[in-house]
PDB file of C-alpha atoms and ligand atoms in Angstrom:
ATOM      1  CA  MET A  10     -10.911 -49.032 -64.148  1.00  0.00           C
ATOM      2  CA  THR A  11      -9.551 -45.476 -63.907  1.00  0.00           C
ATOM      3  CA  ASP A  12      -5.978 -44.897 -64.797  1.00  0.00           C
ATOM      4  CA  ILE A  13      -6.038 -41.261 -63.486  1.00  0.00           C
ATOM      5  CA  HIS A  14      -4.720 -41.433 -60.004  1.00  0.00           C
ATOM      6  CA  ASP A  15      -2.370 -39.528 -57.693  1.00  0.00           C
ATOM      7  CA  LEU A  16      -0.707 -40.416 -54.451  1.00  0.00           C
ATOM      8  CA  ILE A  17      -0.803 -37.428 -51.948  1.00  0.00           C
ATOM      9  CA  SER A  18       1.232 -37.268 -48.841  1.00  0.00           C
ATOM     10  CA  ALA A  19       0.040 -35.317 -45.809  1.00  0.00           C
ATOM     11  CA  ARG A  20       1.629 -32.007 -44.586  1.00  0.00           C
ATOM     12  CA  THR A  21       1.809 -31.596 -40.807  1.00  0.00           C
ATOM     13  CA  ALA A  22      -0.348 -28.891 -39.324  1.00  0.00           C
ATOM     14  CA  HIS A  23      -1.102 -28.077 -35.667  1.00  0.00           C
ATOM     15  CA  ILE A  24      -4.378 -27.632 -33.979  1.00  0.00           C
ATOM     16  CA  GLY A  25      -5.057 -26.103 -30.518  1.00  0.00           C
ATOM     17  CA  GLY A  26      -3.017 -27.726 -27.831  1.00  0.00           C
ATOM     18  CA  GLY A  27      -0.171 -28.452 -30.181  1.00  0.00           C
ATOM     19  CA  ILE A  28      -1.519 -31.875 -31.286  1.00  0.00           C
ATOM     20  CA  PRO A  29       0.016 -32.584 -34.732  1.00  0.00           C
ATOM     21  CA  VAL A  30      -2.461 -33.386 -37.517  1.00  0.00           C
ATOM     22  CA  ALA A  31      -1.850 -34.796 -40.919  1.00  0.00           C
ATOM     23  CA  ARG A  32      -3.565 -32.523 -43.404  1.00  0.00           C
ATOM     24  CA  LEU A  33      -4.440 -34.180 -46.722  1.00  0.00           C
ATOM     25  CA  LEU A  34      -6.956 -31.605 -48.158  1.00  0.00           C
ATOM     26  CA  PRO A  35      -6.515 -29.052 -49.457  1.00  0.00           C
ATOM     27  CA  ASN A  36      -3.032 -29.742 -50.888  1.00  0.00           C
ATOM     28  CA  LYS A  37      -0.963 -28.455 -53.827  1.00  0.00           C
ATOM     29  CA  SER A  38      -2.321 -30.819 -56.445  1.00  0.00           C
ATOM     30  CA  ARG A  39      -5.902 -31.104 -55.196  1.00  0.00           C
ATOM     31  CA  ARG A  40      -8.306 -28.848 -53.377  1.00  0.00           C
ATOM     32  CA  THR A  41     -11.445 -30.996 -53.227  1.00  0.00           C
ATOM     33  CA  ILE A  42     -12.696 -34.546 -53.689  1.00  0.00           C
ATOM     34  CA  GLY A  43     -16.429 -34.262 -54.496  1.00  0.00           C
ATOM     35  CA  ALA A  44     -17.683 -31.712 -51.973  1.00  0.00           C
ATOM     36  CA  TRP A  45     -15.022 -32.809 -49.325  1.00  0.00           C
ATOM     37  CA  CYS A  46     -12.768 -29.751 -49.131  1.00  0.00           C
ATOM     38  CA  PHE A  47     -10.858 -30.238 -45.955  1.00  0.00           C
ATOM     39  CA  LEU A  48      -9.385 -33.440 -44.439  1.00  0.00           C
ATOM     40  CA  ASP A  49      -7.370 -33.581 -41.227  1.00  0.00           C
ATOM     41  CA  HIS A  50      -6.279 -36.780 -39.559  1.00  0.00           C
ATOM     42  CA  ALA A  51      -5.688 -35.806 -35.878  1.00  0.00           C
ATOM     43  CA  GLY A  52      -3.571 -38.155 -33.804  1.00  0.00           C
ATOM     44  CA  PRO A  53      -3.631 -40.777 -32.552  1.00  0.00           C
ATOM     45  CA  ALA A  54      -2.078 -38.667 -29.748  1.00  0.00           C
ATOM     46  CA  GLU A  55      -1.705 -39.088 -26.000  1.00  0.00           C
ATOM     47  CA  PHE A  56      -1.291 -36.210 -23.647  1.00  0.00           C
ATOM     48  CA  ALA A  57      -1.573 -35.292 -19.913  1.00  0.00           C
ATOM     49  CA  PRO A  58      -5.062 -34.343 -18.571  1.00  0.00           C
ATOM     50  CA  GLY A  59      -5.863 -30.666 -19.282  1.00  0.00           C
ATOM     51  CA  THR A  60      -3.272 -30.352 -22.109  1.00  0.00           C
ATOM     52  CA  GLY A  61      -5.436 -31.515 -25.016  1.00  0.00           C
ATOM     53  CA  MET A  62      -6.773 -29.718 -28.044  1.00  0.00           C
ATOM     54  CA  ARG A  63      -8.654 -26.362 -27.297  1.00  0.00           C
ATOM     55  CA  VAL A  64      -9.804 -24.330 -30.224  1.00  0.00           C
ATOM     56  CA  GLY A  65     -11.416 -21.093 -29.308  1.00  0.00           C
ATOM     57  CA  PRO A  66     -14.407 -19.403 -30.923  1.00  0.00           C
ATOM     58  CA  HIS A  67     -14.121 -19.141 -34.696  1.00  0.00           C
ATOM     59  CA  PRO A  68     -16.539 -18.721 -37.611  1.00  0.00           C
ATOM     60  CA  HIS A  69     -17.444 -20.753 -40.662  1.00  0.00           C
ATOM     61  CA  ILE A  70     -19.526 -20.164 -43.780  1.00  0.00           C
ATOM     62  CA  ALA A  71     -20.764 -22.167 -46.723  1.00  0.00           C
ATOM     63  CA  LEU A  72     -19.598 -25.460 -45.419  1.00  0.00           C
ATOM     64  CA  GLN A  73     -20.308 -28.386 -42.944  1.00  0.00           C
ATOM     65  CA  THR A  74     -17.761 -29.559 -40.420  1.00  0.00           C
ATOM     66  CA  PHE A  75     -17.815 -33.318 -39.992  1.00  0.00           C
ATOM     67  CA  THR A  76     -16.116 -34.815 -36.990  1.00  0.00           C
ATOM     68  CA  TRP A  77     -15.580 -38.580 -36.894  1.00  0.00           C
ATOM     69  CA  MET A  78     -14.193 -39.820 -33.552  1.00  0.00           C
ATOM     70  CA  ILE A  79     -11.939 -42.848 -33.372  1.00  0.00           C
ATOM     71  CA  ALA A  80     -10.562 -42.528 -29.803  1.00  0.00           C
ATOM     72  CA  GLY A  81     -11.042 -39.800 -27.103  1.00  0.00           C
ATOM     73  CA  GLU A  82     -13.813 -37.330 -26.592  1.00  0.00           C
ATOM     74  CA  VAL A  83     -14.418 -33.781 -27.906  1.00  0.00           C
ATOM     75  CA  LEU A  84     -16.774 -31.199 -26.572  1.00  0.00           C
ATOM     76  CA  HIS A  85     -18.440 -29.010 -29.220  1.00  0.00           C
ATOM     77  CA  ARG A  86     -20.140 -25.621 -28.446  1.00  0.00           C
ATOM     78  CA  ASP A  87     -21.681 -23.326 -31.009  1.00  0.00           C
ATOM     79  CA  SER A  88     -23.571 -20.060 -31.365  1.00  0.00           C
ATOM     80  CA  LEU A  89     -26.850 -21.898 -31.740  1.00  0.00           C
ATOM     81  CA  GLY A  90     -26.409 -23.026 -28.117  1.00  0.00           C
ATOM     82  CA  SER A  91     -25.467 -26.555 -28.978  1.00  0.00           C
ATOM     83  CA  VAL A  92     -23.359 -28.329 -26.313  1.00  0.00           C
ATOM     84  CA  GLN A  93     -22.367 -31.815 -27.475  1.00  0.00           C
ATOM     85  CA  VAL A  94     -19.522 -34.345 -26.718  1.00  0.00           C
ATOM     86  CA  VAL A  95     -18.627 -36.588 -29.535  1.00  0.00           C
ATOM     87  CA  ARG A  96     -17.337 -40.043 -28.696  1.00  0.00           C
ATOM     88  CA  PRO A  97     -15.795 -42.915 -30.648  1.00  0.00           C
ATOM     89  CA  GLY A  98     -18.145 -44.222 -33.272  1.00  0.00           C
ATOM     90  CA  GLN A  99     -20.162 -41.022 -33.313  1.00  0.00           C
ATOM     91  CA  VAL A 100     -20.411 -38.020 -35.722  1.00  0.00           C
ATOM     92  CA  ASN A 101     -20.789 -34.319 -35.023  1.00  0.00           C
ATOM     93  CA  LEU A 102     -22.033 -32.465 -38.192  1.00  0.00           C
ATOM     94  CA  MET A 103     -22.288 -28.710 -38.037  1.00  0.00           C
ATOM     95  CA  THR A 104     -23.752 -26.888 -41.053  1.00  0.00           C
ATOM     96  CA  ALA A 105     -22.440 -23.301 -41.227  1.00  0.00           C
ATOM     97  CA  GLY A 106     -24.541 -22.104 -44.076  1.00  0.00           C
ATOM     98  CA  ALA A 107     -24.834 -18.262 -43.761  1.00  0.00           C
ATOM     99  CA  GLY A 108     -22.742 -18.220 -40.702  1.00  0.00           C
ATOM    100  CA  ILE A 109     -22.059 -19.947 -37.370  1.00  0.00           C
ATOM    101  CA  SER A 110     -19.162 -19.839 -34.842  1.00  0.00           C
ATOM    102  CA  HIS A 111     -18.036 -22.701 -32.534  1.00  0.00           C
ATOM    103  CA  THR A 112     -15.378 -24.141 -30.242  1.00  0.00           C
ATOM    104  CA  GLU A 113     -13.866 -27.543 -29.848  1.00  0.00           C
ATOM    105  CA  GLU A 114     -11.909 -28.906 -26.838  1.00  0.00           C
ATOM    106  CA  CYS A 115     -10.839 -32.106 -25.335  1.00  0.00           C
ATOM    107  CA  LEU A 116     -12.534 -32.804 -21.970  1.00  0.00           C
ATOM    108  CA  ALA A 117     -10.497 -31.789 -18.912  1.00  0.00           C
ATOM    109  CA  GLU A 118      -9.667 -35.401 -17.817  1.00  0.00           C
ATOM    110  CA  GLU A 119      -9.093 -36.515 -21.386  1.00  0.00           C
ATOM    111  CA  THR A 120      -5.779 -38.120 -22.339  1.00  0.00           C
ATOM    112  CA  GLU A 121      -6.062 -39.118 -26.000  1.00  0.00           C
ATOM    113  CA  LEU A 122      -7.351 -37.874 -29.381  1.00  0.00           C
ATOM    114  CA  HIS A 123      -7.832 -39.760 -32.701  1.00  0.00           C
ATOM    115  CA  ALA A 124     -10.332 -38.329 -35.106  1.00  0.00           C
ATOM    116  CA  ALA A 125     -10.838 -37.345 -38.682  1.00  0.00           C
ATOM    117  CA  GLN A 126     -11.955 -33.707 -39.162  1.00  0.00           C
ATOM    118  CA  LEU A 127     -13.478 -33.011 -42.501  1.00  0.00           C
ATOM    119  CA  TRP A 128     -15.225 -30.174 -44.204  1.00  0.00           C
ATOM    120  CA  ILE A 129     -17.954 -30.509 -46.824  1.00  0.00           C
ATOM    121  CA  ALA A 130     -18.447 -27.497 -49.110  1.00  0.00           C
ATOM    122  CA  LEU A 131     -22.175 -26.625 -49.668  1.00  0.00           C
ATOM    123  CA  PRO A 132     -23.283 -26.420 -53.232  1.00  0.00           C
ATOM    124  CA  PRO A 133     -23.557 -22.871 -54.753  1.00  0.00           C
ATOM    125  CA  HIS A 134     -27.370 -22.675 -54.216  1.00  0.00           C
ATOM    126  CA  LYS A 135     -27.107 -23.839 -50.621  1.00  0.00           C
ATOM    127  CA  ILE A 136     -24.318 -21.647 -49.243  1.00  0.00           C
ATOM    128  CA  ASN A 137     -26.777 -19.265 -47.450  1.00  0.00           C
ATOM    129  CA  ILE A 138     -29.027 -21.768 -45.771  1.00  0.00           C
ATOM    130  CA  ALA A 139     -29.620 -21.486 -42.035  1.00  0.00           C
ATOM    131  CA  PRO A 140     -26.922 -22.876 -39.713  1.00  0.00           C
ATOM    132  CA  ALA A 141     -27.623 -26.064 -38.001  1.00  0.00           C
ATOM    133  CA  PHE A 142     -25.934 -28.668 -35.724  1.00  0.00           C
ATOM    134  CA  ASP A 143     -26.665 -32.501 -35.683  1.00  0.00           C
ATOM    135  CA  HIS A 144     -25.132 -35.179 -33.653  1.00  0.00           C
ATOM    136  CA  TYR A 145     -25.251 -38.841 -34.594  1.00  0.00           C
ATOM    137  CA  ASP A 146     -24.889 -41.428 -31.842  1.00  0.00           C
ATOM    138  CA  GLN A 147     -24.341 -44.252 -34.461  1.00  0.00           C
ATOM    139  CA  VAL A 148     -24.074 -44.653 -38.057  1.00  0.00           C
ATOM    140  CA  PRO A 149     -24.601 -47.858 -40.180  1.00  0.00           C
ATOM    141  CA  ARG A 150     -21.954 -50.466 -39.403  1.00  0.00           C
ATOM    142  CA  TRP A 151     -21.585 -54.079 -40.849  1.00  0.00           C
ATOM    143  CA  THR A 152     -19.056 -56.784 -41.360  1.00  0.00           C
ATOM    144  CA  THR A 153     -17.801 -57.681 -44.786  1.00  0.00           C
ATOM    145  CA  GLY A 154     -15.136 -60.307 -45.326  1.00  0.00           C
ATOM    146  CA  LEU A 155     -12.514 -59.729 -42.621  1.00  0.00           C
ATOM    147  CA  SER A 156     -13.305 -56.048 -42.302  1.00  0.00           C
ATOM    148  CA  GLN A 157     -15.814 -53.886 -40.598  1.00  0.00           C
ATOM    149  CA  CYS A 158     -17.461 -51.146 -42.673  1.00  0.00           C
ATOM    150  CA  THR A 159     -18.853 -47.967 -41.164  1.00  0.00           C
ATOM    151  CA  LEU A 160     -20.924 -45.557 -43.431  1.00  0.00           C
ATOM    152  CA  LEU A 161     -20.393 -42.024 -42.406  1.00  0.00           C
ATOM    153  CA  ALA A 162     -22.278 -40.191 -45.189  1.00  0.00           C
ATOM    154  CA  GLY A 163     -24.141 -41.062 -48.371  1.00  0.00           C
ATOM    155  CA  SER A 164     -25.140 -44.568 -49.440  1.00  0.00           C
ATOM    156  CA  TYR A 165     -23.295 -47.849 -50.137  1.00  0.00           C
ATOM    157  CA  GLY A 166     -25.176 -50.928 -51.270  1.00  0.00           C
ATOM    158  CA  GLU A 167     -28.415 -51.222 -49.266  1.00  0.00           C
ATOM    159  CA  HIS A 168     -27.046 -48.961 -46.563  1.00  0.00           C
ATOM    160  CA  THR A 169     -27.712 -45.298 -46.180  1.00  0.00           C
ATOM    161  CA  ALA A 170     -26.150 -43.019 -43.532  1.00  0.00           C
ATOM    162  CA  PRO A 171     -28.449 -40.653 -41.694  1.00  0.00           C
ATOM    163  CA  THR A 172     -26.009 -37.759 -41.816  1.00  0.00           C
ATOM    164  CA  ARG A 173     -27.560 -34.738 -43.509  1.00  0.00           C
ATOM    165  CA  VAL A 174     -25.604 -33.678 -46.591  1.00  0.00           C
ATOM    166  CA  TYR A 175     -26.468 -31.440 -49.584  1.00  0.00           C
ATOM    167  CA  SER A 176     -24.635 -32.998 -52.533  1.00  0.00           C
ATOM    168  CA  PRO A 177     -23.970 -36.555 -53.905  1.00  0.00           C
ATOM    169  CA  LEU A 178     -21.121 -37.916 -51.773  1.00  0.00           C
ATOM    170  CA  ILE A 179     -19.925 -40.755 -49.673  1.00  0.00           C
ATOM    171  CA  GLY A 180     -17.753 -41.219 -46.612  1.00  0.00           C
ATOM    172  CA  MET A 181     -16.989 -44.700 -45.385  1.00  0.00           C
ATOM    173  CA  GLU A 182     -14.467 -46.248 -43.027  1.00  0.00           C
ATOM    174  CA  LEU A 183     -13.028 -49.773 -43.484  1.00  0.00           C
ATOM    175  CA  LEU A 184     -11.254 -51.566 -40.607  1.00  0.00           C
ATOM    176  CA  SER A 185      -9.582 -54.843 -41.004  1.00  0.00           C
ATOM    177  CA  THR A 186      -9.312 -57.475 -38.254  1.00  0.00           C
ATOM    178  CA  ALA A 187      -6.943 -59.559 -40.493  1.00  0.00           C
ATOM    179  CA  PRO A 188      -5.204 -59.073 -43.859  1.00  0.00           C
ATOM    180  CA  ASP A 189      -8.082 -58.642 -46.238  1.00  0.00           C
ATOM    181  CA  ALA A 190      -8.983 -58.081 -49.841  1.00  0.00           C
ATOM    182  CA  GLN A 191     -12.127 -56.103 -50.734  1.00  0.00           C
ATOM    183  CA  THR A 192     -13.726 -55.103 -53.963  1.00  0.00           C
ATOM    184  CA  LEU A 193     -15.293 -51.718 -53.412  1.00  0.00           C
ATOM    185  CA  THR A 194     -18.213 -50.672 -55.435  1.00  0.00           C
ATOM    186  CA  LEU A 195     -17.762 -47.217 -56.898  1.00  0.00           C
ATOM    187  CA  ASN A 196     -20.055 -44.708 -58.458  1.00  0.00           C
ATOM    188  CA  PRO A 197     -18.460 -43.859 -61.887  1.00  0.00           C
ATOM    189  CA  ASP A 198     -19.865 -40.166 -61.455  1.00  0.00           C
ATOM    190  CA  PHE A 199     -17.710 -39.777 -58.296  1.00  0.00           C
ATOM    191  CA  GLU A 200     -14.069 -38.943 -57.650  1.00  0.00           C
ATOM    192  CA  TYR A 201     -12.544 -40.635 -54.687  1.00  0.00           C
ATOM    193  CA  GLY A 202      -9.925 -40.499 -52.125  1.00  0.00           C
ATOM    194  CA  ILE A 203      -8.649 -43.345 -50.053  1.00  0.00           C
ATOM    195  CA  LEU A 204      -6.819 -42.231 -46.772  1.00  0.00           C
ATOM    196  CA  VAL A 205      -5.036 -44.714 -44.753  1.00  0.00           C
ATOM    197  CA  LEU A 206      -5.558 -43.671 -41.049  1.00  0.00           C
ATOM    198  CA  GLU A 207      -3.778 -46.650 -39.522  1.00  0.00           C
ATOM    199  CA  GLY A 208      -1.887 -49.581 -41.085  1.00  0.00           C
ATOM    200  CA  SER A 209      -1.324 -49.831 -44.778  1.00  0.00           C
ATOM    201  CA  ALA A 210      -3.237 -50.648 -47.895  1.00  0.00           C
ATOM    202  CA  SER A 211      -2.663 -51.088 -51.640  1.00  0.00           C
ATOM    203  CA  ALA A 212      -4.825 -50.519 -54.724  1.00  0.00           C
ATOM    204  CA  LEU A 213      -3.949 -50.219 -58.397  1.00  0.00           C
ATOM    205  CA  GLY A 214      -0.668 -51.677 -57.600  1.00  0.00           C
ATOM    206  CA  ILE A 215       0.132 -48.559 -55.367  1.00  0.00           C
ATOM    207  CA  GLU A 216       1.128 -48.952 -51.688  1.00  0.00           C
ATOM    208  CA  VAL A 217      -0.631 -46.461 -49.589  1.00  0.00           C
ATOM    209  CA  ALA A 218       1.022 -45.805 -46.244  1.00  0.00           C
ATOM    210  CA  GLN A 219      -0.485 -44.214 -43.108  1.00  0.00           C
ATOM    211  CA  ASP A 220      -1.449 -40.598 -43.808  1.00  0.00           C
ATOM    212  CA  GLN A 221      -1.202 -41.010 -47.543  1.00  0.00           C
ATOM    213  CA  LEU A 222      -4.187 -40.378 -49.761  1.00  0.00           C
ATOM    214  CA  LEU A 223      -4.815 -42.206 -52.998  1.00  0.00           C
ATOM    215  CA  TYR A 224      -6.892 -40.058 -55.357  1.00  0.00           C
ATOM    216  CA  LEU A 225      -9.065 -41.625 -58.145  1.00  0.00           C
ATOM    217  CA  ALA A 226     -10.703 -39.658 -60.945  1.00  0.00           C
ATOM    218  CA  PRO A 227     -14.336 -40.380 -61.919  1.00  0.00           C
ATOM    219  CA  GLY A 228     -14.979 -43.270 -64.242  1.00  0.00           C
ATOM    220  CA  ALA A 229     -14.266 -46.463 -62.281  1.00  0.00           C
ATOM    221  CA  ALA A 230     -17.183 -48.751 -61.128  1.00  0.00           C
ATOM    222  CA  ALA A 231     -15.111 -50.911 -58.775  1.00  0.00           C
ATOM    223  CA  LEU A 232     -11.792 -50.890 -56.980  1.00  0.00           C
ATOM    224  CA  ASP A 233      -9.793 -53.817 -55.575  1.00  0.00           C
ATOM    225  CA  ILE A 234      -8.123 -52.919 -52.343  1.00  0.00           C
ATOM    226  CA  HIS A 235      -5.893 -54.953 -50.079  1.00  0.00           C
ATOM    227  CA  LEU A 236      -5.734 -54.068 -46.318  1.00  0.00           C
ATOM    228  CA  SER A 237      -2.979 -55.135 -44.029  1.00  0.00           C
ATOM    229  CA  LEU A 238      -3.772 -56.359 -40.489  1.00  0.00           C
ATOM    230  CA  ASN A 239      -5.422 -53.731 -38.340  1.00  0.00           C
ATOM    231  CA  THR A 240      -5.759 -51.257 -41.087  1.00  0.00           C
ATOM    232  CA  ARG A 241      -8.122 -48.302 -40.910  1.00  0.00           C
ATOM    233  CA  VAL A 242      -9.032 -46.579 -44.188  1.00  0.00           C
ATOM    234  CA  LEU A 243     -11.217 -43.642 -44.831  1.00  0.00           C
ATOM    235  CA  LEU A 244     -12.947 -43.532 -48.235  1.00  0.00           C
ATOM    236  CA  VAL A 245     -14.385 -40.154 -49.330  1.00  0.00           C
ATOM    237  CA  GLY A 246     -15.977 -39.503 -52.673  1.00  0.00           C
ATOM    238  CA  GLY A 247     -18.507 -37.429 -54.572  1.00  0.00           C
ATOM    239  CA  GLU A 248     -19.436 -35.686 -57.689  1.00  0.00           C
ATOM    240  CA  PRO A 249     -16.873 -33.048 -58.550  1.00  0.00           C
ATOM    241  CA  LEU A 250     -17.938 -29.563 -57.546  1.00  0.00           C
ATOM    242  CA  PRO A 251     -19.559 -27.586 -60.392  1.00  0.00           C
ATOM    243  CA  GLU A 252     -17.496 -24.525 -59.738  1.00  0.00           C
ATOM    244  CA  ASP A 253     -14.053 -23.669 -58.373  1.00  0.00           C
ATOM    245  CA  LEU A 254     -14.095 -23.385 -54.640  1.00  0.00           C
ATOM    246  CA  LEU A 255     -12.144 -20.792 -52.761  1.00  0.00           C
ATOM    247  CA  ILE A 256     -10.865 -21.836 -49.415  1.00  0.00           C
ATOM    248  CA  TRP A 257      -9.375 -19.288 -46.979  1.00  0.00           C
ATOM    249  CA  TRP A 258      -9.034 -19.591 -43.180  1.00  0.00           C
ATOM    250  CA  ASN A 259     -12.357 -21.081 -41.860  1.00  0.00           C
ATOM    251  CA  PHE A 260     -14.289 -19.837 -44.889  1.00  0.00           C
ATOM    252  CA  VAL A 261     -15.147 -21.344 -48.149  1.00  0.00           C
ATOM    253  CA  GLY A 262     -17.074 -19.797 -51.018  1.00  0.00           C
ATOM    254  CA  TYR A 263     -17.452 -19.440 -54.811  1.00  0.00           C
ATOM    255  CA  ASP A 264     -16.425 -15.800 -54.973  1.00  0.00           C
ATOM    256  CA  ARG A 265     -13.928 -13.623 -53.142  1.00  0.00           C
ATOM    257  CA  ASP A 266     -16.543 -11.034 -51.961  1.00  0.00           C
ATOM    258  CA  SER A 267     -18.349 -13.468 -49.804  1.00  0.00           C
ATOM    259  CA  ILE A 268     -15.197 -14.469 -48.064  1.00  0.00           C
ATOM    260  CA  ILE A 269     -14.079 -10.761 -47.786  1.00  0.00           C
ATOM    261  CA  GLN A 270     -17.462  -9.895 -46.244  1.00  0.00           C
ATOM    262  CA  ALA A 271     -17.306 -12.823 -43.792  1.00  0.00           C
ATOM    263  CA  ALA A 272     -13.907 -11.731 -42.672  1.00  0.00           C
ATOM    264  CA  ALA A 273     -15.144  -8.188 -42.032  1.00  0.00           C
ATOM    265  CA  ASP A 274     -18.244  -9.498 -40.287  1.00  0.00           C
ATOM    266  CA  TRP A 275     -16.180 -11.700 -37.959  1.00  0.00           C
ATOM    267  CA  ALA A 276     -13.780  -8.865 -37.120  1.00  0.00           C
ATOM    268  CA  ALA A 277     -16.725  -6.610 -36.332  1.00  0.00           C
ATOM    269  CA  ALA A 278     -18.398  -9.296 -34.125  1.00  0.00           C
ATOM    270  CA  ASP A 279     -21.382  -9.096 -36.416  1.00  0.00           C
ATOM    271  CA  PRO A 280     -24.534 -10.963 -35.078  1.00  0.00           C
ATOM    272  CA  ARG A 281     -24.334 -13.221 -38.141  1.00  0.00           C
ATOM    273  CA  PHE A 282     -21.878 -15.335 -36.395  1.00  0.00           C
ATOM    274  CA  GLY A 283     -23.660 -15.241 -32.996  1.00  0.00           C
ATOM    275  CA  GLU A 284     -21.826 -15.977 -29.760  1.00  0.00           C
ATOM    276  CA  VAL A 285     -20.393 -19.149 -28.145  1.00  0.00           C
ATOM    277  CA  LYS A 286     -21.425 -19.300 -24.541  1.00  0.00           C
ATOM    278  CA  GLY A 287     -19.580 -21.273 -21.823  1.00  0.00           C
ATOM    279  CA  PHE A 288     -16.105 -21.376 -23.405  1.00  0.00           C
ATOM    280  CA  ASP A 289     -13.352 -19.756 -21.241  1.00  0.00           C
ATOM    281  CA  GLY A 290     -11.028 -18.084 -23.825  1.00  0.00           C
ATOM    282  CA  PRO A 291     -10.619 -15.503 -26.589  1.00  0.00           C
ATOM    283  CA  ARG A 292     -12.086 -15.705 -30.021  1.00  0.00           C
ATOM    284  CA  LEU A 293      -9.770 -16.454 -32.820  1.00  0.00           C
ATOM    285  CA  VAL A 294      -8.508 -13.638 -35.088  1.00  0.00           C
ATOM    286  CA  ALA A 295      -8.414 -14.094 -38.859  1.00  0.00           C
ATOM    287  CA  PRO A 296      -5.143 -13.536 -40.635  1.00  0.00           C
ATOM    288  CA  GLU A 297      -4.668 -10.995 -43.404  1.00  0.00           C
ATOM    289  CA  LEU A 298      -6.739 -11.600 -46.476  1.00  0.00           C
ATOM    290  CA  PRO A 299      -4.612 -12.903 -49.359  1.00  0.00           C
ATOM    291  CA  TRP A 300      -6.158 -10.518 -51.896  1.00  0.00           C
ATOM    292  CA  PRO A 301      -5.423  -6.738 -52.396  1.00  0.00           C
ATOM    293  CA  ALA A 302      -8.233  -4.361 -51.510  1.00  0.00           C
ATOM    294  CA  GLN A 303     -10.610  -3.806 -54.374  1.00  0.00           C
TER     295      GLN A 303
HETATM  296 MN1   MN B  28     -14.139 -25.161 -36.840  1.00  0.00          MN
END
């Protein structure tokens, strides 16, 4: 059992529409868990029709955006021409690769939003792959003990998720219907994060409250976890990235130049990022780069 762990609390950020989100990654003490490099817990939020999230056209490179819907519906559009609503129990997975742009918005009649929005960094040899968009109507789901397991990415036991990823990682949700104790099988090569989305859990003698993330270093083969009634936990894990990842605005990369170039290309409306059709609103403008000019 690993004894290297860290309890991380969320900071509050805001997404379009003013809906507060709990941001767990990146944070001061930890930028990535495996290839997972961004982790927002949005909602649960309720709002009047027409006032939900609305995020205008913005670019990404070198990562995948992974949307796991718990409640509400979100419409995705991208520069490949994809137009796709993601509903509870479904996954939208956008691979930015060399460059893509997209929008996300709650439907006009929508009144709730509860989702996990994650990014997965592509490994260094895959950062320039062609952009792609995939939607998954369903992912593997089974009952274990008094909880329901949903496999979002990677493999667990005899289950393998269909989601297209490019490095060894896992994403899994556990939802308890009664107070429950589970022994999770871990891959000793993986580091892990356990995020409580609803309810509360405990592991390694540590209480993990809603919007807290328990980090586990590689080395453990199993983890005993206790879930309170109606607790929803997101487990993310993976092999630590081989190189330091830079994360700036909507870009990630392994060197400054690739991010500086992406910012210049977005500002110049370079065809690399295409155009999102059908969204009524302005494209987002990148903030100032944090590095002095070379
Ligand atoms: Mn985005």
